[in-house]
Structures are given as structure tokens and as C-alpha cells.
Amino acid sequence: MGSSPLLSFLVLTYLVFMFVTPSHSSEYDVAQEPAPPVTSRKIPRNSEKVTMSLYYESLCPYCSSFIVGPLAHVLETDLMTILNLRLVPWGNAILGSNNTIECQHGGDECYLNIIHACAIHLLPDLVKPDLSDKYLTIITMQKQHFNFIKCVEKLYTTPDRKGAQESWEECSGKLRLPTQSIKKCYDSGVGKQLVLQNGKETDHLKPAHEYVPWVVVDDTPLLDDFENFIHYVCKAYKGKSLPRTCSSRRNTSINKDTSLQSVCHASEARSGDSQGSTR
């Protein structure tokens, strides 16, 4: 009988643990959750970090060039220690009746915009300690969803490109990502809700976006100087020490040679030049 109090304590502890410990959803459950509102997206933030948002559409060739070129390059630099990078797929799409989405470059663009949104929703940032720092500062590494989107953009825009679905599934396989979760996100309608939220955010930009790619750094649109985004990120940073990428560019600036012919104009989409839609 002397062991009864101990046995009772162990049983009580087990029951408390069972009720308090949260359950873990499977990867498929994640895709079925309601889409988070734009204003409450869980973006890893640091009060000193600079937020840069890229508003784009998946099949605008100039968006593709920007993503696989300068944006991909900067993710390999220490600028990422001060940067919160957000990708917002919607671009110049138009919301029609009954939530029909009309895309500037056809139905495949609508489809891939949703696939991109699903990847952004499902695949979080990767972080790891910077072992070169004696204080073991945690830094943001390349985004899983960015690597996926970059792969799709590069693969789908090649001359011998494959179909939209085959392209993203190939990239998902190469990167060992949860292909079925992304597909379920699309099939369940969650992806479309995410894209509609992106559309609401894009349509409420002030000033209104005129073309894509459209880059905003800490609520300041860069307009036709978007290719010089590193300069603006470094300038907006309020922390104590700038990353080396900023120091090496402090007195330099990319020549402002971005032609407005090198963007996809929203006015063309609104004038009825959109080539396809999705429901």
C-alpha cells in the first residue's frame, strides 16, 4: 500500500501530459487549414529587419528574369541577415464575376500563381546558426519556397519547356518537397483563397502598381528602380552594423537602365489582353 501515492502521482502526471501536449497535424492537414489573412501572415520578423515584397505573376518573362537572376543571387549573400523577403503571386490578374480570375498570360499563369501561393504557404523558411559568429546568431537561410519558385520559373521558360503541372512537379521532386501536399492545397481550393488574398493586397497598394515586377521596400515602392533594390534595403536598415554586401555597394548604384518595356504592364491586362482564366 505504500506505493499507492506514487502510483497515483504517476497516473495523474500521465493524464495531465496527454491533455496538455498539442497534437501534430500531418502535412496533408496543413493544406486544408483556412488561409491566413494577409495582415496576420506569420513572417519571421526582427524589429531591425527590412521587409521587401515582390509583387509578380508567374509567366511574366521579366518577373522570371528578376527572380532567377538578381533575386536568386542576393539570397546567397549576407544581405539575408537583414532582409525579410516576401513573394506575392498575383501580378496583373483581374478578379471577374463569381471569383473568376483572369490572368495576363493565360490559364497556365493562373494555375502556377496558385501553385506558387501553395508553396509559400506550406514551405517555411530554413534557419540555421551562423557558426562563424561567436555569438551563434541565428540567420535566415534560403527559403524553401523560393528555391521551388525559382526552379519552376527557370524550367517553364526554357524553349523546350514542359507543361505547367509537369514543370512544378519535376521541381518539387528534385528539391524533395511534399508534392502531394502542394497538389492537395490546389485541389482543395486553399490555394485559390491564398491567391485571392494576394490579389486583395496587390489591389490595395498605394500608389497602385502599374506593372510587374513591382518591388516595395518597407512600404516604399521602388517603381522603375526596382533592380537597384539592394541599395534601398541597405539604406532602410536601422541596425548597428551593415552586412558586407551593403558595405561593398555603399557608394555604388546600379545604372538606372530599366526600360519600362522590360515589365508587364497592368494596363495591358485591364484593356482586355488577358489570355486566360481560372475558376
Short mmCIF file of C-alpha atoms in Angstrom, two decimals:
data_model
loop_
_atom_site.label_atom_id
_atom_site.label_comp_id
_atom_site.label_asym_id
_atom_site.label_seq_id
_atom_site.Cartn_x
_atom_site.Cartn_y
_atom_site.Cartn_z
CA MET A 1 0.00 0.00 0.00
CA GLY A 2 2.98 2.29 0.50
CA SER A 3 3.39 2.57 -3.27
CA SER A 4 -0.19 3.77 -3.87
CA PRO A 5 0.58 7.54 -3.57
CA LEU A 6 3.46 7.16 -6.04
CA LEU A 7 1.28 5.20 -8.47
CA SER A 8 -1.48 7.80 -8.20
CA PHE A 9 1.02 10.60 -8.87
CA LEU A 10 2.36 8.84 -11.97
CA VAL A 11 -1.13 8.24 -13.35
CA LEU A 12 -2.12 11.86 -12.72
CA THR A 13 1.07 13.13 -14.39
CA TYR A 14 0.41 10.96 -17.45
CA LEU A 15 -3.16 12.25 -17.79
CA VAL A 16 -2.06 15.89 -17.50
CA PHE A 17 0.63 15.31 -20.14
CA MET A 18 -1.89 13.74 -22.53
CA PHE A 19 -4.29 16.69 -22.26
CA VAL A 20 -1.69 19.46 -22.36
CA THR A 21 0.59 18.19 -25.13
CA PRO A 22 -0.55 19.59 -28.53
CA SER A 23 -1.26 17.17 -31.34
CA HIS A 24 0.78 17.31 -34.53
CA SER A 25 -1.07 17.68 -37.82
CA SER A 26 0.07 15.72 -40.81
CA GLU A 27 1.42 17.55 -43.85
CA TYR A 28 -1.93 16.98 -45.55
CA ASP A 29 -3.83 18.66 -42.73
CA VAL A 30 -1.82 21.82 -43.25
CA ALA A 31 -3.12 22.25 -46.79
CA GLN A 32 -6.73 22.09 -45.59
CA GLU A 33 -6.44 24.83 -42.97
CA PRO A 34 -8.21 28.11 -43.75
CA ALA A 35 -5.93 30.55 -45.49
CA PRO A 36 -4.46 33.09 -43.03
CA PRO A 37 -5.47 36.70 -43.59
CA VAL A 38 -2.87 38.87 -45.27
CA THR A 39 -2.47 41.04 -42.19
CA SER A 40 -1.57 38.12 -39.93
CA ARG A 41 0.78 36.04 -42.03
CA LYS A 42 3.46 34.50 -39.90
CA ILE A 43 6.52 36.16 -41.39
CA PRO A 44 9.67 35.68 -39.27
CA ARG A 45 10.43 39.22 -38.21
CA ASN A 46 13.14 41.11 -36.42
CA SER A 47 12.45 44.71 -35.41
CA GLU A 48 15.60 45.76 -37.23
CA LYS A 49 14.98 43.78 -40.42
CA VAL A 50 13.85 45.35 -43.66
CA THR A 51 10.80 43.89 -45.40
CA MET A 52 10.89 43.67 -49.17
CA SER A 53 7.80 42.48 -51.05
CA LEU A 54 7.87 41.33 -54.66
CA TYR A 55 4.50 41.53 -56.45
CA TYR A 56 4.70 39.38 -59.55
CA GLU A 57 2.96 36.92 -61.86
CA SER A 58 4.38 33.54 -62.74
CA LEU A 59 4.59 33.84 -66.53
CA CYS A 60 5.69 37.44 -66.97
CA PRO A 61 9.14 36.94 -68.56
CA TYR A 62 10.53 39.97 -66.75
CA CYS A 63 9.36 38.64 -63.38
CA SER A 64 11.04 35.33 -64.20
CA SER A 65 14.29 37.08 -65.12
CA PHE A 66 14.23 39.09 -61.90
CA ILE A 67 13.57 36.02 -59.74
CA VAL A 68 16.15 33.69 -61.27
CA GLY A 69 18.72 36.49 -61.67
CA PRO A 70 19.34 39.27 -59.13
CA LEU A 71 16.90 37.99 -56.51
CA ALA A 72 18.35 34.48 -56.53
CA HIS A 73 21.85 35.92 -56.29
CA VAL A 74 21.11 38.06 -53.26
CA LEU A 75 19.81 35.06 -51.33
CA GLU A 76 23.35 33.72 -51.43
CA THR A 77 24.75 36.82 -49.70
CA ASP A 78 24.73 38.10 -46.14
CA LEU A 79 22.03 40.62 -47.08
CA MET A 80 19.57 37.95 -45.96
CA THR A 81 20.62 38.59 -42.36
CA ILE A 82 18.73 41.90 -42.50
CA LEU A 83 16.02 41.09 -45.04
CA ASN A 84 12.51 39.70 -44.78
CA LEU A 85 11.69 38.71 -48.36
CA ARG A 86 8.04 38.26 -49.31
CA LEU A 87 6.78 36.87 -52.61
CA VAL A 88 3.22 37.81 -53.59
CA PRO A 89 1.99 35.98 -56.72
CA TRP A 90 -0.94 37.72 -58.42
CA GLY A 91 0.53 40.46 -60.58
CA ASN A 92 -1.82 41.95 -63.16
CA ALA A 93 -4.55 39.36 -62.72
CA ILE A 94 -8.15 40.57 -62.65
CA LEU A 95 -10.95 39.27 -60.47
CA GLY A 96 -14.08 38.67 -62.50
CA SER A 97 -17.59 37.59 -61.60
CA ASN A 98 -18.05 34.61 -59.28
CA ASN A 99 -14.39 34.87 -58.18
CA THR A 100 -13.16 34.01 -61.67
CA ILE A 101 -9.50 35.02 -62.03
CA GLU A 102 -8.32 36.31 -65.39
CA CYS A 103 -4.56 36.20 -65.92
CA GLN A 104 -2.49 38.23 -68.34
CA HIS A 105 -0.60 35.26 -69.75
CA GLY A 106 -3.32 32.64 -69.82
CA GLY A 107 -4.69 29.78 -67.78
CA ASP A 108 -1.26 28.31 -67.06
CA GLU A 109 -0.31 31.53 -65.31
CA CYS A 110 -3.41 31.38 -63.12
CA TYR A 111 -2.57 27.76 -62.32
CA LEU A 112 1.08 28.43 -61.48
CA ASN A 113 0.22 31.52 -59.42
CA ILE A 114 -1.85 29.24 -57.21
CA ILE A 115 0.88 26.59 -57.07
CA HIS A 116 3.37 29.30 -56.04
CA ALA A 117 0.98 30.51 -53.34
CA CYS A 118 0.60 26.97 -52.01
CA ALA A 119 4.37 26.53 -51.85
CA ILE A 120 4.79 29.83 -49.99
CA HIS A 121 2.06 28.77 -47.56
CA LEU A 122 3.35 25.24 -46.95
CA LEU A 123 7.12 25.62 -47.04
CA PRO A 124 8.65 27.73 -44.26
CA ASP A 125 11.97 29.50 -44.13
CA LEU A 126 15.04 27.43 -43.34
CA VAL A 127 17.19 28.71 -40.48
CA LYS A 128 20.49 27.55 -39.09
CA PRO A 129 23.14 29.03 -36.79
CA ASP A 130 25.90 31.06 -38.38
CA LEU A 131 28.86 29.16 -36.93
CA SER A 132 31.27 31.90 -38.00
CA ASP A 133 29.67 34.20 -35.44
CA LYS A 134 30.98 33.74 -31.91
CA TYR A 135 27.53 34.62 -30.59
CA LEU A 136 25.87 31.94 -32.76
CA THR A 137 23.45 34.40 -34.29
CA ILE A 138 20.53 32.64 -35.98
CA ILE A 139 20.23 33.83 -39.58
CA THR A 140 17.63 33.22 -42.24
CA MET A 141 18.85 30.94 -45.00
CA GLN A 142 17.40 30.38 -48.44
CA LYS A 143 13.68 29.97 -48.45
CA GLN A 144 12.44 26.54 -49.45
CA HIS A 145 9.58 28.07 -51.38
CA PHE A 146 11.89 30.50 -53.16
CA ASN A 147 14.09 27.65 -54.39
CA PHE A 148 10.98 25.91 -55.68
CA ILE A 149 9.61 29.00 -57.42
CA LYS A 150 12.99 29.77 -58.96
CA CYS A 151 13.16 26.23 -60.31
CA VAL A 152 9.67 26.41 -61.82
CA GLU A 153 10.34 29.80 -63.39
CA LYS A 154 13.57 28.59 -64.92
CA LEU A 155 12.19 25.26 -66.13
CA TYR A 156 8.92 26.54 -67.57
CA THR A 157 10.53 29.38 -69.51
CA THR A 158 13.04 27.23 -71.41
CA PRO A 159 12.48 26.86 -75.19
CA ASP A 160 11.70 23.14 -74.85
CA ARG A 161 9.54 23.70 -71.80
CA LYS A 162 7.18 21.10 -70.40
CA GLY A 163 3.62 21.64 -69.26
CA ALA A 164 2.88 23.73 -66.18
CA GLN A 165 1.99 20.77 -63.96
CA GLU A 166 4.89 18.64 -65.17
CA SER A 167 7.28 21.54 -64.56
CA TRP A 168 6.35 22.21 -60.95
CA GLU A 169 6.12 18.51 -60.09
CA GLU A 170 9.61 17.97 -61.52
CA CYS A 171 10.96 20.83 -59.41
CA SER A 172 9.19 19.52 -56.33
CA GLY A 173 10.73 16.11 -56.88
CA LYS A 174 14.22 17.50 -57.43
CA LEU A 175 14.03 19.51 -54.21
CA ARG A 176 12.37 16.66 -52.26
CA LEU A 177 9.36 18.76 -51.36
CA PRO A 178 5.88 17.48 -50.38
CA THR A 179 4.38 17.26 -53.87
CA GLN A 180 1.12 15.73 -52.64
CA SER A 181 0.64 18.49 -50.07
CA ILE A 182 1.06 21.16 -52.74
CA LYS A 183 -1.36 19.33 -55.01
CA LYS A 184 -3.88 18.96 -52.19
CA CYS A 185 -3.58 22.67 -51.43
CA TYR A 186 -4.51 23.39 -55.05
CA ASP A 187 -7.28 20.79 -55.34
CA SER A 188 -8.90 21.76 -52.02
CA GLY A 189 -9.31 25.40 -53.01
CA VAL A 190 -6.99 26.65 -50.27
CA GLY A 191 -4.50 27.79 -52.90
CA LYS A 192 -7.10 29.87 -54.69
CA GLN A 193 -8.06 31.56 -51.42
CA LEU A 194 -4.40 32.39 -50.83
CA VAL A 195 -4.12 33.90 -54.31
CA LEU A 196 -7.32 35.90 -53.80
CA GLN A 197 -5.77 37.35 -50.64
CA ASN A 198 -2.70 38.24 -52.67
CA GLY A 199 -4.99 39.95 -55.16
CA LYS A 200 -6.64 41.99 -52.43
CA GLU A 201 -3.25 43.04 -51.08
CA THR A 202 -1.96 43.91 -54.56
CA ASP A 203 -5.07 45.88 -55.48
CA HIS A 204 -4.76 47.96 -52.29
CA LEU A 205 -1.18 49.06 -52.89
CA LYS A 206 -0.66 52.81 -52.62
CA PRO A 207 0.26 54.03 -55.11
CA ALA A 208 -1.41 51.41 -57.27
CA HIS A 209 1.01 49.12 -59.05
CA GLU A 210 1.43 49.90 -62.73
CA TYR A 211 3.39 46.84 -63.81
CA VAL A 212 5.25 43.81 -62.56
CA PRO A 213 7.73 43.12 -61.19
CA TRP A 214 6.67 45.66 -58.55
CA VAL A 215 9.02 45.89 -55.57
CA VAL A 216 8.21 47.54 -52.23
CA VAL A 217 10.83 48.07 -49.50
CA ASP A 218 9.36 48.93 -46.09
CA ASP A 219 6.19 50.33 -47.68
CA THR A 220 8.15 52.38 -50.24
CA PRO A 221 7.62 51.33 -53.88
CA LEU A 222 10.83 51.35 -55.90
CA LEU A 223 8.98 52.00 -59.16
CA ASP A 224 11.28 51.66 -62.18
CA ASP A 225 14.39 51.47 -59.97
CA PHE A 226 13.46 48.02 -58.63
CA GLU A 227 16.65 46.40 -59.93
CA ASN A 228 18.57 48.61 -57.50
CA PHE A 229 16.75 47.04 -54.54
CA ILE A 230 19.96 46.22 -52.62
CA HIS A 231 20.71 49.93 -52.29
CA TYR A 232 17.25 50.60 -50.86
CA VAL A 233 17.36 47.67 -48.44
CA CYS A 234 20.73 48.79 -47.08
CA LYS A 235 19.52 52.38 -46.81
CA ALA A 236 16.38 51.34 -44.92
CA TYR A 237 18.26 49.18 -42.42
CA LYS A 238 18.39 50.76 -38.95
CA GLY A 239 20.61 48.19 -37.25
CA LYS A 240 24.03 48.82 -35.77
CA SER A 241 26.18 47.13 -38.39
CA LEU A 242 25.57 46.70 -42.10
CA PRO A 243 26.27 43.37 -43.80
CA ARG A 244 29.29 43.22 -46.08
CA THR A 245 27.04 43.28 -49.15
CA CYS A 246 25.93 46.78 -48.18
CA SER A 247 29.45 47.98 -47.45
CA SER A 248 30.73 46.88 -50.83
CA ARG A 249 27.92 48.76 -52.57
CA ARG A 250 27.63 51.79 -50.31
CA ASN A 251 28.94 54.27 -52.85
CA THR A 252 27.67 52.49 -55.92
CA SER A 253 24.33 52.19 -57.62
CA ILE A 254 23.08 50.11 -60.48
CA ASN A 255 22.70 52.26 -63.55
CA LYS A 256 19.05 53.13 -63.93
CA ASP A 257 18.67 51.45 -67.29
CA THR A 258 15.49 49.54 -66.55
CA SER A 259 13.24 50.22 -69.50
CA LEU A 260 9.51 50.24 -68.95
CA GLN A 261 9.45 47.88 -71.92
CA SER A 262 11.08 45.33 -69.56
CA VAL A 263 7.98 44.97 -67.41
CA CYS A 264 4.49 43.55 -67.83
CA HIS A 265 2.06 46.46 -67.75
CA ALA A 266 -1.15 46.26 -65.76
CA SER A 267 -2.88 48.48 -68.31
CA GLU A 268 -2.49 45.78 -70.95
CA ALA A 269 -4.28 43.27 -68.73
CA ARG A 270 -7.09 45.72 -67.98
CA SER A 271 -7.54 46.55 -71.66
CA GLY A 272 -8.67 43.02 -72.39
CA ASP A 273 -5.35 41.49 -73.40
CA SER A 274 -5.57 38.79 -70.73
CA GLN A 275 -5.28 35.37 -72.31
CA GLY A 276 -6.99 33.02 -69.91
CA SER A 277 -8.71 32.48 -66.59
CA THR A 278 -9.35 30.04 -63.79
CA ARG A 279 -12.36 29.43 -61.59
#
